[in-house]
Coordinates of C-alpha atoms and ligand atoms in Angstrom, one line a residue:
X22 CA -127.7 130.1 -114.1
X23 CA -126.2 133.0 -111.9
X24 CA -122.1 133.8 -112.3
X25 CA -121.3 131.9 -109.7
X26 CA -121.6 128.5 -111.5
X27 CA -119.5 129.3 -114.2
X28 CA -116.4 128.1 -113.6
X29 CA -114.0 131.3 -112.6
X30 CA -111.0 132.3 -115.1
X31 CA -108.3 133.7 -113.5
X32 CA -105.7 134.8 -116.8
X33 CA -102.7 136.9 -116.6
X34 CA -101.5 138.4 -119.9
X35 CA -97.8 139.0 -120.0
X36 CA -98.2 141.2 -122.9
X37 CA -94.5 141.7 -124.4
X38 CA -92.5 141.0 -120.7
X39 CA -90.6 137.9 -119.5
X40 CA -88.4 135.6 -121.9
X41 CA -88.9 132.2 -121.9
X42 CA -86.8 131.2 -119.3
X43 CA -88.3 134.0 -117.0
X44 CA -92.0 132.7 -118.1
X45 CA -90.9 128.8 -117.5
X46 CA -89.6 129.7 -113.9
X47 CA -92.5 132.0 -113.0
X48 CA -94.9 128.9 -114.3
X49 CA -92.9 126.5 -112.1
X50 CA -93.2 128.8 -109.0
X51 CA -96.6 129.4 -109.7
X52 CA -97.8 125.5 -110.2
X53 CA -95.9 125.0 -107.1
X54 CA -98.1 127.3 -105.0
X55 CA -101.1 126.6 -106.7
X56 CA -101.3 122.9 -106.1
X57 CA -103.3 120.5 -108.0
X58 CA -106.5 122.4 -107.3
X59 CA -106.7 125.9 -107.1
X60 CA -110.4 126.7 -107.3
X61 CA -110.4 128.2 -110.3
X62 CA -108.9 128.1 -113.7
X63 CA -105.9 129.6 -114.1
X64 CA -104.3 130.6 -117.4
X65 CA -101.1 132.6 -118.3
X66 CA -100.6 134.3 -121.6
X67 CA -96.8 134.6 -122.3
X68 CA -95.4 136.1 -126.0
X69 CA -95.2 134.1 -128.6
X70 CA -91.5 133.2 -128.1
X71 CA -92.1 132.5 -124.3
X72 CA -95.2 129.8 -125.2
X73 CA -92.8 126.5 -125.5
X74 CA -91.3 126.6 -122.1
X75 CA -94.1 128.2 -120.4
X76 CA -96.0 124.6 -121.8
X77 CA -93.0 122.8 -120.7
X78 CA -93.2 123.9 -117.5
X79 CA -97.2 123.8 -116.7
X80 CA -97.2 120.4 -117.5
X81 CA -99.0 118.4 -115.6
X82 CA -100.0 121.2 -113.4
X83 CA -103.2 123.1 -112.8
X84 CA -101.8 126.1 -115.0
X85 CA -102.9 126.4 -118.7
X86 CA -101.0 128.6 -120.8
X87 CA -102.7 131.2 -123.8
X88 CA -101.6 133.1 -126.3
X89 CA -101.9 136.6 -126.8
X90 CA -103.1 136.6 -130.6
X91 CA -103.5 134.2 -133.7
X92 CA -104.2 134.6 -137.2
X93 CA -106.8 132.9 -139.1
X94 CA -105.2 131.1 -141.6
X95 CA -103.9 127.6 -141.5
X96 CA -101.0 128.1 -143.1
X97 CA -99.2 130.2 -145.7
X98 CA -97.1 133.3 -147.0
X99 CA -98.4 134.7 -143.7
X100 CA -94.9 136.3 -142.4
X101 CA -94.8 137.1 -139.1
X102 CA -97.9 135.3 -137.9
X103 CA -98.5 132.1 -136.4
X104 CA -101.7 129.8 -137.1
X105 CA -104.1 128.5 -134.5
X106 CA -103.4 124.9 -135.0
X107 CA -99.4 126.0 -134.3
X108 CA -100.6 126.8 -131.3
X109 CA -102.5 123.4 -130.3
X110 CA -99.4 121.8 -131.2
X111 CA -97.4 123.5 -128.6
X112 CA -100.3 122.6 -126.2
X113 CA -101.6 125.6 -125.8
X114 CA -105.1 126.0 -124.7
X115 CA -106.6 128.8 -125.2
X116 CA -106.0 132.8 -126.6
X117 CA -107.0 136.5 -126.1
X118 CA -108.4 137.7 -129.3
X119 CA -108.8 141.3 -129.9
X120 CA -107.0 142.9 -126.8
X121 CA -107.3 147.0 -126.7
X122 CA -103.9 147.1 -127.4
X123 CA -104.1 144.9 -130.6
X124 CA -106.8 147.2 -131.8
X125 CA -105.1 150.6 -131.1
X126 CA -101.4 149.8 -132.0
X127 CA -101.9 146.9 -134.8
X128 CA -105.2 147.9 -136.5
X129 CA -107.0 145.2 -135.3
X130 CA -110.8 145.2 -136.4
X131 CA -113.9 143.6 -135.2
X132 CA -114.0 141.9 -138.5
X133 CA -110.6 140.5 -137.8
X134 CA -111.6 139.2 -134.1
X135 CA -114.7 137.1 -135.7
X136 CA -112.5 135.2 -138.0
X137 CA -109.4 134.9 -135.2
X138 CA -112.5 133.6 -132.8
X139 CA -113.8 131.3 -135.5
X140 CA -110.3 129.8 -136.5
X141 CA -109.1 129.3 -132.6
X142 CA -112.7 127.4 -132.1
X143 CA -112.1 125.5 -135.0
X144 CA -108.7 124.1 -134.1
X145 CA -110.0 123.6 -130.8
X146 CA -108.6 126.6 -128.8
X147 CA -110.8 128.3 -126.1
X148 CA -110.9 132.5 -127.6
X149 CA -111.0 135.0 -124.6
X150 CA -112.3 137.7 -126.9
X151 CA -111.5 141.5 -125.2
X152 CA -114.0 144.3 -126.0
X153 CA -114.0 148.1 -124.2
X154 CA -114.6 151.5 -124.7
X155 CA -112.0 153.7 -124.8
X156 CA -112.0 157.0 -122.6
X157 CA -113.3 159.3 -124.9
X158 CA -116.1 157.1 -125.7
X159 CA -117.0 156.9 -122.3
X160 CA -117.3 160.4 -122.0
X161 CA -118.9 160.8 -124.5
X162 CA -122.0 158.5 -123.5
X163 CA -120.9 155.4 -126.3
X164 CA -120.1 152.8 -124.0
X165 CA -123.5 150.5 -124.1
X166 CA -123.2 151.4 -128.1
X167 CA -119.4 150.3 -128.4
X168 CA -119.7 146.8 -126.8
X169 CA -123.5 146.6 -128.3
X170 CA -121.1 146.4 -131.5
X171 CA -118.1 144.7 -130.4
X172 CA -119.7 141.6 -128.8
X173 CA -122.3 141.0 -131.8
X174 CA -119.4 141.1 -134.7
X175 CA -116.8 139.6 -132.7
X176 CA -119.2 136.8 -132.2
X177 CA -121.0 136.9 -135.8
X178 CA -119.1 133.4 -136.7
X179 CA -120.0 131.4 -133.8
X180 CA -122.6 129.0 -132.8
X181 CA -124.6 128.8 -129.8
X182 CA -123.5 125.6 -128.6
X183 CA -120.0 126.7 -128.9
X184 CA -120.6 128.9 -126.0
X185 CA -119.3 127.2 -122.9
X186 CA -115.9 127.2 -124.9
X187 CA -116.0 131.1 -124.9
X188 CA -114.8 133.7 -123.0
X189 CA -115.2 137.5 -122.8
X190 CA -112.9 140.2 -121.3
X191 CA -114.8 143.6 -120.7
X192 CA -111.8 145.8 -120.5
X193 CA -112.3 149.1 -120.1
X194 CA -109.3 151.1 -122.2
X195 CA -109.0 153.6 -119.5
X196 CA -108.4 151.2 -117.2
X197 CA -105.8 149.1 -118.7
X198 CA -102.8 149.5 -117.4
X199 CA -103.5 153.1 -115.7
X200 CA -104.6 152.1 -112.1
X201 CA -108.2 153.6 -112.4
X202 CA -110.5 151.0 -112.2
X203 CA -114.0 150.8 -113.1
X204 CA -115.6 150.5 -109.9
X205 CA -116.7 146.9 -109.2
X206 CA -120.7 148.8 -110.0
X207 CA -119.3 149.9 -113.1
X208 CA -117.8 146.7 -114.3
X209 CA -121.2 144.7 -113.2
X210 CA -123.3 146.8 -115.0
X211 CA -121.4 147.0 -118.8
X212 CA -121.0 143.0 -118.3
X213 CA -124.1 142.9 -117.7
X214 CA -125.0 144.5 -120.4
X215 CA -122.5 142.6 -122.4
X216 CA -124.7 139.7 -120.8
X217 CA -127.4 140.7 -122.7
X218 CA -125.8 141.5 -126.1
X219 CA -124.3 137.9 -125.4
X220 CA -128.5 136.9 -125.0
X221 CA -129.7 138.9 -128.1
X222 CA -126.6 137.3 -130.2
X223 CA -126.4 133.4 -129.4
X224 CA -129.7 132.9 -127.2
X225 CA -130.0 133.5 -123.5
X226 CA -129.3 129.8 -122.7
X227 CA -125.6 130.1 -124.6
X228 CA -125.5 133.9 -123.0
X229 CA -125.5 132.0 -119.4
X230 CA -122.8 129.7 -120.1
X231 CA -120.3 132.0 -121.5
X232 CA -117.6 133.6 -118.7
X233 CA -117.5 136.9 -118.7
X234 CA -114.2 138.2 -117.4
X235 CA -113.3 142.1 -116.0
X236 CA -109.6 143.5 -117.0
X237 CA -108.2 147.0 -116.3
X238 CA -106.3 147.3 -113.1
X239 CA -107.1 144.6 -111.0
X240 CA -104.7 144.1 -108.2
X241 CA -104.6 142.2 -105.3
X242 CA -107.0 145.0 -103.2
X243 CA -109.5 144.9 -105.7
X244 CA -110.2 141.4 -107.1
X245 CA -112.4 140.3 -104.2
X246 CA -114.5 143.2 -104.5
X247 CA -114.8 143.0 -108.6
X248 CA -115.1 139.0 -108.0
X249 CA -118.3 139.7 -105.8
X250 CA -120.4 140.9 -109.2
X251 CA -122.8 138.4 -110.1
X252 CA -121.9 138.6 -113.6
X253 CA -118.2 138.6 -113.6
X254 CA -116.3 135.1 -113.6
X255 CA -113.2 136.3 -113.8
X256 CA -110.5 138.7 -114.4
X257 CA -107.8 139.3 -117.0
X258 CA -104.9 140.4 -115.4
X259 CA -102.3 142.3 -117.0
X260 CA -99.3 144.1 -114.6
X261 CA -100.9 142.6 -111.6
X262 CA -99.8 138.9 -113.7
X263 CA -96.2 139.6 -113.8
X264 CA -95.6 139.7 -109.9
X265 CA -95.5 136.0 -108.5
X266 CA -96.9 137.2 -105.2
X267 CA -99.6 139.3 -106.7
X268 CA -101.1 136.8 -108.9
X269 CA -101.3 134.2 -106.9
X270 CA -103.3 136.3 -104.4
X271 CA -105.6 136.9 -107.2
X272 CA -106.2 133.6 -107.9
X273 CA -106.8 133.3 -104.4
X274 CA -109.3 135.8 -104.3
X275 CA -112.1 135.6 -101.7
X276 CA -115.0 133.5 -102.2
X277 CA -118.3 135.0 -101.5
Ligands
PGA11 P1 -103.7 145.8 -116.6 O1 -103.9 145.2 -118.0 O2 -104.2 144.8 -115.6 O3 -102.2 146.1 -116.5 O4 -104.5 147.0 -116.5 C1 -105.0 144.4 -118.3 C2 -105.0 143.9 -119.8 O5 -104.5 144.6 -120.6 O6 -105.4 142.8 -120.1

């Protein structure tokens, strides 16, 4: 199976911007544009307190809206956190699991993400699970050993045939949020590899049905391009997200 018959996944993640009412009317505008089939699936991932009208507002619409974390537990003395099934309820679909920013500001482990990935499969959410080097481990020649780490123990709870319900985001830390991007070479050739981890770790049929996604800095000017890779089905979209304009010409991004 090449790239291009996965599905695409274009998701915006919000990260802490927009209140609910700005999400809901961002949603509505976006819906609007979109039509009932845009090509691709398209997700938004607002905060936690934006999730309710954000669902309100998709409904019935091609736009799916994530979250940007869970916790594993069902329920209990858990304050501050909200469970995966709390999240089904709202009719939420899916969730990012393990972004860069989760790991480096909230302590976030890989040991964490497999048990977030396992409860969000369990209650039926669809994980996007974000792996990356950071800057200094690039340099330092550690990429291919970081994500040869990342993608096995984020994955260590899951089965094979749970992998068409699974998505990756390759992020490179650097790139998040900085305007360097990898190069669209650069991004092709750690997903690939993340590809192959993918292989090594649930089989190579699984491996071929899981979407692998790019996120660092794409934009508008760059999507088509990073698009293009073989092994990329999609991008996870963080400042280019919050701009109407923008991510809608991202979701429109240039078939090839
Ligand atoms: P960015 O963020 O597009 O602003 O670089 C991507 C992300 O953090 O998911």
């Amino acid at each position: 199976m090449n790239g291009k018959l996965r599905r695409p996944l274009i998701a915006g993640n919000w990260k802490m911007y927009k209140t609910g009412a700005e999400g809901a009317d961002f949603v509505a505008a976006l819906a609007a544009q979109l039509g009932s089939n845009p090509g691709c699936q398209v997700v938004v991932a607002p905060t936690f307190a934006g999730l309710y009208q954000a669902v309100a507002a998709a409904a019935g619409s091609a736009v799916e809206v994530a979250a940007q974390d869970v916790f594993w537990e069902r329920e209990g003395a858990y304050t501050g956190e909200v469970s995966p099934g709390m999240l089904t309820s709202l009719g939420v679909t899916s969730v990012v699991i393990g972004h860069s920013e989760r790991r480096q500001y909230f302590g976030e482990t890989d040991e964490n993400v497999a048990k977030k990935v396992r409860a969000a499969l369990d209650a039926g959410l669809a994980p996007i699970m974000c792996v990356g080097e950071t800057e200094y481990q690039r340099d330092e020649g550690q990429t291919e050993h970081v994500l040869s780490t990342q993608v096995p123990s984020g994955l260590s709870l899951v089965d094979p045939s749970e992998a068409a319900r699974l998505a990756i985001a390759y992020e490179p830390v650097w790139a998040i949020g900085t305007g360097k991007t990898a190069t669209p070479a650069m991004a092709q050739q750690a997903i690939s590899f993340c590809r192959r981890e993918l292989a090594a770790t649930l089989g190579g049929a699984a491996a071929d049905r899981v979407r692998i996604l790019y996120g660092g800095s794409v934009k508008p000017d760059n999507v088509d391009e990073i698009m293009a890779q073989a092994d990329i089905d999609g991008a996870l979209v963080g400042g280019a997200s919050l701009d109407l304009a923008s991510f809608v010409r991202i979701v429109k991004f240039e078939r090839s």
